[in-house]
Structure formats: structure tokens, C-alpha cells
Backbone as ProteinMPNN parsed JSONL, in Angstrom:
{"seq_chain_A": "XXXXXXXXXXXXXXXXXXXXXXXXXXXXXXXXXXXXXXXXXXXXXXXXXXXXXXXXXXXXXXXXXXXXXXXXXXXXXXXXXXXXXXXXXXXXXXXXXXXXXXXXXXXXXXXXXXXXXXXXXXXXXXXXXXXXXXXXXXXXXXXXXXXXXXXXXXXXXXXXXXXXXXXXXXXXXXXXXXXX", "coords_chain_A": {"N_chain_A": [[1.585, -8.126, 28.785], [-1.024, -9.098, 28.27], [-1.625, -7.514, 26.083], [0.258, -8.455, 24.202], [-0.692, -11.053, 23.866], [-3.15, -10.532, 22.658], [-2.275, -9.373, 20.24], [-0.89, -11.552, 19.131], [-3.064, -13.328, 18.834], [-4.641, -11.894, 16.985], [-2.886, -11.834, 14.8], [-2.697, -14.584, 14.24], [-5.355, -15.012, 13.571], [-5.596, -13.638, 11.132], [-3.72, -15.029, 9.571], [-4.806, -17.62, 9.535], [-7.291, -17.347, 8.351], [-8.979, -18.373, 5.7], [-10.669, -17.085, 3.995], [-9.644, -14.634, 3.433], [-8.448, -13.192, 0.72], [-5.556, -12.633, -1.049], [-4.135, -11.295, 0.937], [-1.543, -11.077, 3.26], [0.088, -11.465, 6.444], [2.66, -10.929, 8.724], [4.795, -11.149, 11.589], [7.59, -9.176, 12.577], [10.75, -10.573, 13.311], [11.888, -10.161, 16.018], [10.165, -8.394, 17.276], [7.077, -7.874, 18.445], [5.446, -5.752, 18.003], [5.94, -4.813, 15.502], [5.016, -5.34, 12.291], [4.702, -6.9, 9.056], [2.972, -6.706, 5.988], [1.367, -7.969, 3.044], [-0.482, -7.045, 0.205], [-2.445, -7.996, -2.453], [-3.119, -6.33, -5.421], [-6.434, -5.246, -6.081], [-8.751, -6.808, -8.371], [-9.789, -5.501, -11.552], [-8.906, -2.923, -11.18], [-6.441, -0.285, -11.445], [-4.409, -1.306, -9.976], [-4.362, -3.981, -10.136], [-2.762, -7.102, -10.231], [-0.531, -6.223, -8.974], [1.762, -6.432, -6.215], [1.668, -5.302, -3.086], [3.592, -4.066, -0.522], [3.398, -3.566, 2.978], [4.212, -1.744, 5.918], [3.718, -2.135, 9.288], [3.249, -0.655, 12.344], [2.618, -1.157, 15.69], [1.37, 0.792, 18.259], [2.44, 1.243, 21.699], [0.193, 1.379, 23.265], [-1.706, -0.042, 21.869], [-4.62, -1.981, 21.688], [-5.898, 0.446, 21.97], [-5.081, 2.643, 20.635], [-4.715, 3.383, 17.161], [-3.056, 1.284, 14.68], [0.011, 2.216, 13.008], [0.301, 2.587, 9.689], [2.13, 2.064, 6.763], [2.79, 2.261, 3.326], [5.228, 0.386, 1.815], [5.769, -0.189, -0.755], [5.88, 1.917, -3.495], [3.107, 3.85, -4.441], [0.592, 5.09, -6.557], [-1.879, 6.857, -5.487], [-4.722, 8.534, -4.104], [-4.951, 8.433, -1.285], [-2.531, 7.659, -0.295], [0.687, 8.545, 0.589], [3.075, 9.865, -1.651], [5.596, 10.435, -0.855], [6.353, 9.181, 1.647], [4.766, 6.938, 2.004], [2.701, 6.94, 3.866], [-0.587, 6.17, 5.031], [-3.79, 7.451, 4.631], [-6.791, 7.269, 6.093], [-10.108, 6.982, 7.389], [-10.475, 4.829, 9.196], [-8.01, 4.518, 10.393], [-7.771, 6.751, 11.866], [-9.802, 9.039, 13.415], [-12.037, 7.319, 13.497], [-11.231, 5.003, 14.699], [-11.482, 2.262, 16.951], [-11.085, 0.286, 19.953], [-12.276, -2.141, 19.447], [-11.76, -2.78, 16.865], [-9.498, -4.479, 14.587], [-6.423, -5.979, 13.32], [-7.066, -7.45, 11.038], [-9.388, -6.132, 10.155], [-8.231, -3.67, 9.485], [-6.464, -4.374, 7.366], [-8.255, -5.401, 5.431], [-9.734, -3.096, 4.997], [-7.786, -1.437, 3.869], [-7.214, -2.826, 1.517], [-9.697, -2.527, 0.281], [-9.661, 0.224, 0.011], [-7.876, 0.6, -2.071], [-9.491, -0.012, -4.2], [-11.493, 1.864, -3.992], [-11.007, 5.013, -3.435], [-10.892, 7.266, -0.592], [-11.704, 10.273, -0.972], [-12.184, 12.474, 0.639], [-10.377, 12.176, 2.606], [-7.89, 12.546, 1.52], [-4.436, 12.045, 1.112], [-2.642, 12.896, -0.677], [-2.817, 15.631, -2.48], [-2.407, 16.317, -5.188], [-2.722, 13.9, -6.592], [-5.341, 13.313, -5.873], [-6.737, 15.45, -7.086], [-6.179, 14.857, -9.762], [-7.502, 12.425, -9.945], [-10.151, 13.292, -9.728], [-10.421, 15.261, -11.797], [-9.215, 14.363, -14.165], [-9.681, 11.521, -14.795], [-8.946, 9.35, -16.453], [-6.218, 9.776, -16.923], [-5.304, 9.551, -14.317], [-5.831, 6.793, -13.913], [-4.036, 5.656, -15.799], [-1.565, 6.558, -14.721], [-1.61, 5.357, -12.158], [-1.669, 2.679, -12.918], [0.777, 2.547, -14.243], [2.645, 3.093, -12.172], [2.104, 0.859, -10.626], [3.04, -1.148, -12.333], [5.763, -0.478, -12.432], [6.637, -0.481, -9.732], [5.309, -2.502, -8.268], [5.223, -4.946, -9.509], [6.809, -7.67, -11.286], [6.987, -7.332, -13.904], [8.473, -6.42, -16.956], [9.32, -3.051, -17.544], [7.797, -0.626, -19.836], [9.29, -0.091, -23.136], [10.333, 2.579, -23.361], [11.193, 3.067, -20.825], [13.481, 1.701, -20.349], [16.974, 0.868, -20.607], [19.695, -0.076, -22.715], [22.445, -2.131, -22.061], [26.008, -2.207, -22.691], [26.44, -4.809, -23.407], [24.093, -5.458, -24.553], [21.991, -6.337, -23.026], [18.846, -5.766, -21.445], [18.314, -3.209, -19.117], [16.484, -2.257, -16.404], [15.273, 0.983, -15.629], [14.62, 3.328, -13.134], [12.58, 6.153, -13.174], [14.156, 9.351, -12.801], [13.189, 11.817, -11.916], [10.289, 13.2, -10.31], [8.326, 14.076, -12.15], [8.822, 12.402, -14.275], [7.374, 10.157, -13.782], [4.796, 10.635, -14.43], [2.142, 10.695, -16.79]], "CA_chain_A": [[1.37, -9.514, 28.437], [-2.347, -9.22, 27.658], [-1.523, -6.892, 24.77], [0.977, -9.372, 23.314], [-1.594, -12.163, 23.546], [-4.123, -10.053, 21.676], [-1.588, -9.224, 18.953], [-0.668, -12.919, 18.628], [-4.37, -13.858, 18.42], [-5.018, -11.209, 15.747], [-1.986, -12.319, 13.758], [-3.138, -15.947, 13.916], [-6.657, -14.889, 12.926], [-5.371, -13.257, 9.732], [-2.991, -16.113, 8.899], [-5.631, -18.827, 9.384], [-8.557, -17.054, 7.678], [-8.878, -18.724, 4.286], [-11.509, -16.204, 3.186], [-8.858, -13.452, 3.073], [-7.773, -13.44, -0.543], [-4.583, -11.634, -1.431], [-3.608, -10.575, 2.098], [-0.698, -11.832, 4.186], [0.561, -10.69, 7.585], [3.64, -11.638, 9.558], [5.486, -10.278, 12.537], [9.045, -9.112, 12.469], [11.305, -11.627, 14.155], [12.102, -9.874, 17.435], [9.332, -7.296, 17.755], [5.661, -8.174, 18.257], [4.767, -4.518, 17.62], [6.309, -4.469, 14.129], [4.489, -6.362, 11.387], [4.714, -6.606, 7.627], [1.831, -7.294, 5.287], [1.294, -7.796, 1.596], [-1.833, -7.012, -0.346], [-2.484, -8.093, -3.908], [-4.008, -5.307, -5.964], [-7.768, -5.761, -6.439], [-9.087, -6.958, -9.784], [-10.51, -4.416, -12.224], [-8.364, -1.632, -10.765], [-5.094, -0.141, -12.013], [-3.469, -1.977, -9.074], [-4.482, -5.415, -10.379], [-1.502, -7.758, -10.571], [0.55, -5.7, -8.143], [1.94, -6.928, -4.854], [1.975, -4.114, -2.313], [4.113, -4.368, 0.815], [3.055, -2.584, 3.989], [4.909, -1.787, 7.193], [2.721, -1.832, 10.311], [3.783, -0.5, 13.696], [1.571, -1.084, 16.696], [1.824, 1.597, 19.393], [2.453, 0.511, 22.975], [-1.162, 1.347, 23.819], [-2.609, -0.782, 20.983], [-5.567, -1.575, 20.644], [-6.581, 1.695, 22.285], [-4.632, 3.566, 19.596], [-4.645, 2.641, 15.891], [-1.723, 0.994, 14.138], [0.575, 3.146, 12.027], [0.489, 1.786, 8.481], [2.861, 2.759, 5.702], [3.083, 1.467, 2.135], [6.632, 0.313, 1.44], [5.697, -0.145, -2.217], [5.395, 3.211, -3.98], [1.763, 3.657, -4.982], [-0.082, 6.305, -7.023], [-3.218, 6.75, -4.914], [-5.017, 9.75, -3.346], [-4.845, 8.251, 0.163], [-1.203, 7.145, 0.044], [1.711, 9.557, 0.339], [4.165, 9.523, -2.582], [6.87, 10.697, -0.195], [6.734, 8.229, 2.696], [3.868, 5.786, 2.034], [1.664, 7.038, 4.895], [-1.945, 5.897, 4.583], [-4.777, 8.315, 5.258], [-8.16, 6.779, 6.002], [-10.849, 7.161, 8.639], [-10.278, 3.699, 10.098], [-6.748, 4.692, 11.117], [-7.79, 8.053, 12.541], [-10.868, 9.266, 14.378], [-13.017, 6.235, 13.574], [-10.628, 3.829, 15.322], [-11.947, 1.851, 18.278], [-10.38, -0.931, 20.384], [-12.948, -3.32, 18.903], [-11.208, -3.073, 15.536], [-8.312, -5.326, 14.657], [-5.533, -5.947, 12.15], [-7.803, -7.974, 9.89], [-10.23, -5.02, 9.707], [-7.351, -2.669, 8.861], [-5.973, -4.87, 6.078], [-9.382, -5.458, 4.499], [-10.052, -1.702, 4.665], [-6.764, -0.919, 2.955], [-7.443, -3.467, 0.222], [-10.872, -1.861, -0.292], [-9.253, 1.592, -0.323], [-7.268, 0.558, -3.405], [-10.591, -0.034, -5.169], [-12.369, 3.018, -3.836], [-10.345, 6.009, -2.588], [-11.653, 8.188, 0.256], [-11.166, 11.568, -1.39], [-12.276, 13.43, 1.739], [-9.222, 11.915, 3.469], [-6.744, 12.45, 0.618], [-3.083, 12.307, 1.615], [-1.901, 13.487, -1.776], [-3.761, 16.514, -3.171], [-2.193, 16.251, -6.639], [-3.333, 12.666, -7.092], [-6.791, 13.45, -5.689], [-7.238, 16.324, -8.152], [-6.114, 14.114, -11.01], [-8.582, 11.43, -9.863], [-11.419, 13.987, -9.971], [-10.466, 16.084, -13.01], [-8.743, 13.649, -15.347], [-9.661, 10.152, -14.271], [-8.211, 8.429, -17.337], [-4.791, 9.97, -16.652], [-5.077, 8.921, -13.012], [-5.791, 5.334, -14.117], [-2.771, 5.337, -16.468], [-0.459, 6.754, -13.783], [-1.685, 4.324, -11.12], [-1.253, 1.417, -13.557], [2.218, 2.639, -14.524], [3.363, 2.917, -10.907], [1.95, -0.551, -10.242], [3.959, -1.933, -13.163], [7.151, -0.156, -12.084], [7.008, -0.739, -8.34], [4.604, -3.592, -7.583], [5.226, -6.186, -10.286], [8.086, -8.061, -11.877], [6.841, -7.174, -15.349], [9.447, -5.498, -17.529], [8.699, -1.772, -17.885], [7.718, -0.332, -21.27], [10.607, 0.173, -23.736], [10.871, 3.918, -23.122], [11.721, 3.127, -19.463], [14.615, 0.785, -20.227], [18.225, 1.189, -21.307], [20.455, -1.267, -23.094], [23.837, -2.063, -21.641], [26.939, -2.468, -23.788], [26.298, -6.206, -23.803], [22.817, -5.644, -25.223], [20.94, -6.747, -22.1], [17.993, -4.667, -20.974], [18.434, -2.848, -17.709], [15.381, -1.398, -16.013], [15.681, 2.216, -14.964], [13.557, 4.048, -12.455], [12.656, 7.561, -13.522], [14.953, 10.115, -11.855], [12.438, 12.942, -11.388], [8.879, 12.923, -10.063], [7.567, 14.312, -13.373], [9.021, 11.271, -15.186], [6.402, 9.109, -13.466], [3.469, 11.057, -14.864], [1.845, 10.636, -18.225]], "C_chain_A": [[0.021, -9.727, 27.745], [-2.321, -8.652, 26.247], [-0.825, -7.825, 23.784], [0.113, -10.571, 22.934], [-2.63, -11.742, 22.513], [-3.474, -9.939, 20.3], [-1.346, -10.599, 18.337], [-1.964, -13.523, 18.099], [-4.819, -13.214, 17.103], [-4.172, -11.681, 14.572], [-2.418, -13.705, 13.299], [-4.475, -15.923, 13.179], [-6.505, -14.536, 11.447], [-4.729, -14.412, 8.972], [-3.906, -17.304, 8.607], [-6.936, -18.589, 8.629], [-8.42, -17.274, 6.178], [-9.745, -17.845, 3.391], [-10.779, -14.92, 2.794], [-8.047, -13.76, 1.823], [-6.809, -12.296, -0.815], [-4.021, -10.812, -0.292], [-2.751, -11.52, 2.922], [-0.251, -10.89, 5.298], [1.555, -11.535, 8.353], [4.322, -10.648, 10.477], [6.968, -10.275, 12.233], [9.619, -10.005, 13.563], [11.355, -11.299, 15.645], [11.179, -8.813, 18.014], [7.866, -7.561, 17.429], [4.883, -6.941, 17.793], [5.086, -4.075, 16.188], [5.91, -5.628, 13.222], [4.701, -5.929, 9.944], [3.54, -7.338, 6.987], [2.042, -7.139, 3.799], [-0.171, -7.834, 1.198], [-1.705, -7.093, -1.856], [-3.5, -7.079, -4.405], [-5.332, -5.903, -6.421], [-7.973, -5.831, -7.949], [-9.878, -5.749, -10.27], [-10.128, -3.038, -11.683], [-6.998, -1.479, -11.428], [-4.031, -0.819, -11.155], [-3.488, -3.495, -9.257], [-3.134, -5.988, -10.823], [-0.324, -7.267, -9.754], [0.578, -6.362, -6.778], [2.466, -5.763, -4.03], [2.401, -4.507, -0.9], [3.79, -3.214, 1.76], [3.884, -2.827, 5.246], [3.903, -1.331, 8.249], [3.418, -1.777, 11.665], [2.628, -0.326, 14.655], [2.09, -0.271, 17.878], [1.735, 0.795, 20.689], [1.075, 0.448, 23.606], [-2.184, 0.726, 22.859], [-3.368, -1.791, 21.831], [-6.303, -0.267, 20.929], [-6.152, 2.833, 21.36], [-4.461, 2.768, 18.305], [-3.211, 2.316, 15.495], [-1.284, 2.099, 13.18], [0.942, 2.304, 10.808], [1.132, 2.649, 7.402], [3.07, 1.795, 4.545], [4.584, 1.528, 1.89], [6.735, 0.405, -0.085], [5.152, 1.214, -2.632], [4.088, 2.993, -4.745], [1.152, 5.003, -5.353], [-1.543, 6.21, -6.602], [-3.491, 7.998, -4.079], [-4.787, 9.619, -1.837], [-3.486, 7.733, 0.618], [-0.162, 8.184, -0.355], [2.758, 9.039, -0.643], [5.512, 9.612, -1.882], [7.281, 9.601, 0.784], [5.801, 7.036, 2.837], [2.803, 5.83, 3.108], [0.287, 6.84, 4.284], [-2.897, 6.799, 5.354], [-6.162, 7.736, 5.005], [-8.802, 6.836, 7.38], [-10.588, 6.056, 9.652], [-9.018, 3.863, 10.935], [-6.68, 6.029, 11.856], [-8.918, 8.073, 13.559], [-11.876, 8.15, 14.524], [-12.475, 4.981, 14.259], [-11.284, 3.543, 16.667], [-11.222, 0.569, 18.649], [-11.035, -2.223, 19.887], [-12.459, -3.695, 17.51], [-9.934, -3.882, 15.699], [-7.517, -5.251, 13.361], [-6.232, -6.457, 10.891], [-8.689, -6.877, 9.288], [-9.402, -3.988, 8.953], [-6.916, -3.132, 7.473], [-7.081, -4.957, 5.034], [-9.763, -4.045, 4.058], [-9.05, -1.113, 3.682], [-6.921, -1.544, 1.569], [-8.642, -2.82, -0.473], [-10.544, -0.437, -0.723], [-8.591, 1.646, -1.7], [-8.333, 0.563, -4.492], [-11.396, 1.253, -5.159], [-11.738, 4.04, -2.896], [-11.338, 6.816, -1.748], [-11.113, 9.59, -0.022], [-11.256, 12.62, -0.293], [-11.105, 13.281, 2.708], [-7.926, 11.865, 2.652], [-5.44, 12.86, 1.305], [-2.295, 13.097, 0.586], [-2.87, 14.308, -2.636], [-3.629, 16.425, -4.69], [-2.876, 15.027, -7.245], [-4.855, 12.746, -6.965], [-7.398, 14.339, -6.772], [-7.226, 15.614, -9.499], [-7.236, 13.078, -11.064], [-9.923, 12.084, -10.236], [-11.507, 14.629, -11.348], [-10.071, 15.357, -14.282], [-8.551, 12.179, -14.978], [-8.869, 9.181, -15.151], [-6.703, 8.568, -17.146], [-4.427, 9.372, -15.3], [-4.929, 7.405, -13.166], [-4.467, 4.935, -14.769], [-1.583, 5.483, -15.516], [-0.448, 5.683, -12.695], [-1.233, 2.976, -11.692], [0.26, 1.423, -13.778], [3.04, 2.448, -13.253], [3.264, 1.477, -10.426], [2.927, -1.405, -11.036], [5.411, -1.712, -12.761], [7.514, -0.682, -10.698], [6.406, -1.996, -7.715], [4.552, -4.891, -8.374], [6.634, -6.476, -10.776], [8.031, -7.973, -13.392], [7.859, -6.145, -15.831], [8.744, -4.196, -17.889], [8.643, -1.559, -19.398], [9.085, 0.063, -21.823], [11.168, 1.556, -23.436], [11.37, 4.099, -21.681], [12.895, 2.17, -19.272], [15.811, 1.334, -20.986], [18.831, -0.133, -21.755], [21.877, -1.069, -22.62], [24.713, -2.336, -22.851], [26.808, -3.893, -24.289], [24.951, -6.478, -24.466], [21.701, -6.104, -24.304], [20.118, -5.53, -21.702], [18.21, -4.46, -19.485], [17.266, -1.922, -17.401], [15.937, -0.128, -15.371], [14.453, 2.84, -14.336], [13.684, 5.508, -12.858], [13.34, 8.363, -12.418], [14.155, 11.255, -11.214], [10.97, 12.531, -11.224], [8.06, 13.05, -11.349], [7.73, 13.165, -14.368], [8.021, 10.145, -14.951], [5.031, 9.411, -14.073], [3.325, 10.959, -16.37], [1.31, 11.96, -18.687]], "O_chain_A": [[-0.065, -10.45, 26.752], [-2.91, -9.22, 25.327], [-1.274, -7.969, 22.647], [0.181, -11.051, 21.802], [-2.95, -12.503, 21.6], [-4.058, -10.362, 19.302], [-1.574, -10.788, 17.143], [-1.972, -14.155, 17.043], [-5.316, -13.902, 16.211], [-4.689, -11.901, 13.476], [-2.496, -13.968, 12.099], [-4.7, -16.721, 12.268], [-7.215, -15.084, 10.604], [-5.145, -14.735, 7.859], [-3.795, -17.928, 7.552], [-7.627, -19.552, 8.296], [-7.819, -16.463, 5.473], [-9.584, -17.85, 2.171], [-11.242, -14.192, 1.916], [-7.07, -14.508, 1.876], [-7.201, -11.129, -0.813], [-3.48, -9.732, -0.525], [-3.174, -12.629, 3.248], [-0.216, -9.673, 5.119], [1.318, -12.717, 8.603], [4.414, -9.458, 10.176], [7.52, -11.24, 11.704], [9.015, -10.16, 14.625], [10.899, -12.103, 16.458], [11.393, -8.371, 19.142], [7.461, -7.48, 16.269], [3.785, -7.068, 17.251], [4.555, -3.068, 15.719], [6.401, -6.747, 13.366], [4.859, -4.744, 9.652], [3.172, -8.44, 7.395], [2.804, -6.282, 3.351], [-0.979, -8.559, 1.778], [-0.942, -6.342, -2.464], [-4.607, -6.982, -3.874], [-5.353, -6.947, -7.074], [-7.437, -5.018, -8.702], [-10.546, -5.069, -9.491], [-10.929, -2.103, -11.723], [-6.451, -2.462, -11.926], [-2.872, -0.9, -11.561], [-2.723, -4.212, -8.611], [-2.459, -5.422, -11.682], [0.766, -7.833, -9.832], [-0.45, -6.795, -6.257], [3.582, -5.292, -4.252], [1.671, -5.189, -0.182], [3.894, -2.044, 1.393], [4.209, -3.964, 5.588], [3.306, -0.262, 8.119], [4.087, -2.725, 12.076], [1.768, 0.535, 14.468], [3.133, -0.6, 18.442], [1.033, -0.214, 20.757], [0.807, -0.449, 24.406], [-3.387, 0.938, 23.012], [-2.733, -2.428, 22.671], [-7.233, 0.089, 20.205], [-6.805, 3.876, 21.317], [-4.098, 1.593, 18.354], [-2.271, 2.987, 15.921], [-2.11, 2.819, 12.619], [1.792, 1.417, 10.888], [0.737, 3.791, 7.166], [3.477, 0.651, 4.748], [5.148, 2.615, 1.772], [7.668, 1.0, -0.624], [4.083, 1.621, -2.175], [3.972, 2.09, -5.574], [1.188, 5.946, -4.562], [-2.349, 5.566, -7.272], [-2.584, 8.484, -3.403], [-4.46, 10.608, -1.181], [-3.31, 7.402, 1.791], [-0.135, 8.644, -1.496], [3.266, 7.928, -0.497], [6.464, 8.937, -2.274], [8.423, 9.142, 0.758], [6.019, 6.194, 3.708], [2.06, 4.862, 3.266], [0.021, 7.28, 3.166], [-2.82, 6.897, 6.579], [-6.648, 7.71, 3.874], [-8.123, 6.749, 8.402], [-10.49, 6.327, 10.849], [-8.967, 3.393, 12.071], [-5.639, 6.386, 12.407], [-8.98, 7.228, 14.452], [-12.517, 8.034, 15.569], [-13.198, 3.993, 14.384], [-11.601, 4.46, 17.425], [-10.785, -0.169, 17.765], [-10.408, -3.282, 19.908], [-12.715, -4.801, 17.033], [-9.363, -3.965, 16.786], [-7.896, -4.547, 12.425], [-6.001, -5.937, 9.799], [-8.739, -6.71, 8.07], [-9.82, -3.492, 7.907], [-6.991, -2.367, 6.511], [-6.861, -4.619, 3.87], [-10.077, -3.819, 2.89], [-9.426, -0.376, 2.77], [-6.773, -0.856, 0.559], [-8.607, -2.59, -1.681], [-11.088, 0.054, -1.712], [-8.734, 2.637, -2.416], [-8.105, 1.085, -5.583], [-11.918, 1.68, -6.189], [-11.914, 3.946, -1.682], [-12.483, 7.02, -2.151], [-10.169, 10.035, 0.63], [-10.475, 13.572, -0.296], [-10.868, 14.16, 3.537], [-6.968, 11.206, 3.056], [-5.367, 13.884, 1.983], [-1.397, 13.867, 0.927], [-3.642, 13.753, -3.418], [-4.633, 16.454, -5.401], [-3.527, 15.118, -8.286], [-5.576, 12.295, -7.855], [-8.455, 14.019, -7.317], [-8.161, 15.757, -10.287], [-7.85, 12.879, -12.113], [-10.726, 11.501, -10.965], [-12.548, 14.554, -12.001], [-10.544, 15.7, -15.365], [-7.433, 11.677, -14.868], [-8.196, 8.288, -14.637], [-5.984, 7.57, -17.202], [-3.37, 8.759, -15.15], [-4.007, 6.808, -12.611], [-3.837, 3.971, -14.333], [-0.693, 4.633, -15.501], [0.612, 5.16, -12.351], [-0.508, 2.227, -11.037], [0.936, 0.424, -13.53], [4.029, 1.715, -13.261], [4.224, 0.933, -9.88], [3.573, -2.29, -10.476], [6.203, -2.654, -12.751], [8.583, -1.264, -10.515], [6.939, -2.506, -6.73], [3.9, -5.844, -7.948], [7.529, -5.635, -10.689], [8.917, -8.475, -14.085], [8.073, -5.12, -15.183], [7.667, -4.231, -18.485], [9.353, -2.226, -20.151], [9.951, 0.505, -21.067], [12.38, 1.694, -23.271], [11.907, 5.154, -21.342], [13.26, 1.863, -18.137], [15.671, 2.158, -21.89], [18.5, -1.188, -21.215], [22.448, 0.014, -22.754], [24.205, -2.662, -23.924], [27.04, -4.161, -25.468], [24.69, -7.602, -24.896], [20.565, -6.251, -24.754], [20.629, -4.412, -21.632], [18.28, -5.411, -18.706], [17.085, -0.907, -18.074], [16.942, -0.165, -14.661], [13.379, 2.875, -14.938], [14.791, 6.046, -12.88], [13.134, 8.092, -11.235], [14.428, 11.621, -10.071], [10.48, 11.635, -11.911], [7.192, 12.217, -11.611], [6.866, 12.97, -15.222], [7.838, 9.281, -15.809], [4.202, 8.511, -14.207], [4.289, 11.125, -17.116], [0.997, 12.122, -19.866]]}, "name": "protein", "num_of_chains": 1, "seq": "XXXXXXXXXXXXXXXXXXXXXXXXXXXXXXXXXXXXXXXXXXXXXXXXXXXXXXXXXXXXXXXXXXXXXXXXXXXXXXXXXXXXXXXXXXXXXXXXXXXXXXXXXXXXXXXXXXXXXXXXXXXXXXXXXXXXXXXXXXXXXXXXXXXXXXXXXXXXXXXXXXXXXXXXXXXXXXXXXXXX"}
């Protein structure tokens, strides 16, 4: 009961905090331990203009154990798995303490989009690209944001025309099709 009250208080704190720009949080209807969040991509990053959905599961021993956060929106980022959306960052691992809360986690994830933690990289390929060919990393991150996190029509080479002449968006079939 105490745990549920804390979760409710944290949820209300995020919802009512007008200083949180571009972050929403809501609980799943029948499960106080399952939350969904959205984060708007930070300005001046390749994620700008994107709306990123997150799935948050709170363990039964929360707040003594960190939440499990997964990006539902596919994201090209060193700290986010291309395969399952797992997020790798210190706040969700060894640096977690019961004094932290959901608001702290969401703000940290929004900041992570602006400034990756390469020492905690979840995706080695993306981390190497970030370090060795930053301009290609920026283009790939922007492209994934356009494909998966916005309602903007993809570039012409990513669309097909139907028999009726309407454009139909197509998602690349192979991983290599996502890369520039």
C-alpha cells in the first residue's frame, strides 16, 4: 500500500509539474506498476521533432530497485538497443537509489538523447559510428526519427506508389536499409 501511494504521488508530481517540457507519464489502466511515457526529442539534436514512446515497468520492490525502461519507438542512439529498446544508463543501474524517482528518470532520459553516455553504450555499432563518423551518426539518427518518431512523410526513395497513384510508406526490410 505504501509503495502504491508513492507511485501515485510520483505520477501526480510528473503530471502536475509545468516545468517539464515535452514529457508525459501515465499509468496503464489496471496496473500501477506499468506506466507509459512520451518524450519529445530535444531541440538541436537529430531527435528534434520526434515523439518517443517509452514503456516503464516498476519492480515489486520499487523504489529500492530501479524501473525497467524500454523505448517502444525505434531509436538510433548508442544507449538504446535497436533490438528491444532497452535503455542503458547509470541512473537505471548502479547509481540508482530509493531517493530517485520517475521524474528524475524521465529527465535523465531526455538529457541522454542530447548527450549519450558512451561508457554505458547499449549498441556498440552506433557508439562507434558516433565516435568515428559523427556526421553519419547524425544522419542515421535523424532518419530513424523521421521514420519512427514523426508523422512526416519519408523521403521519396523510401516510398512506393500504389496502382491508384497514392503514396504508401514502406519501412526498410533489412537493418542495412536504415543506414546511410
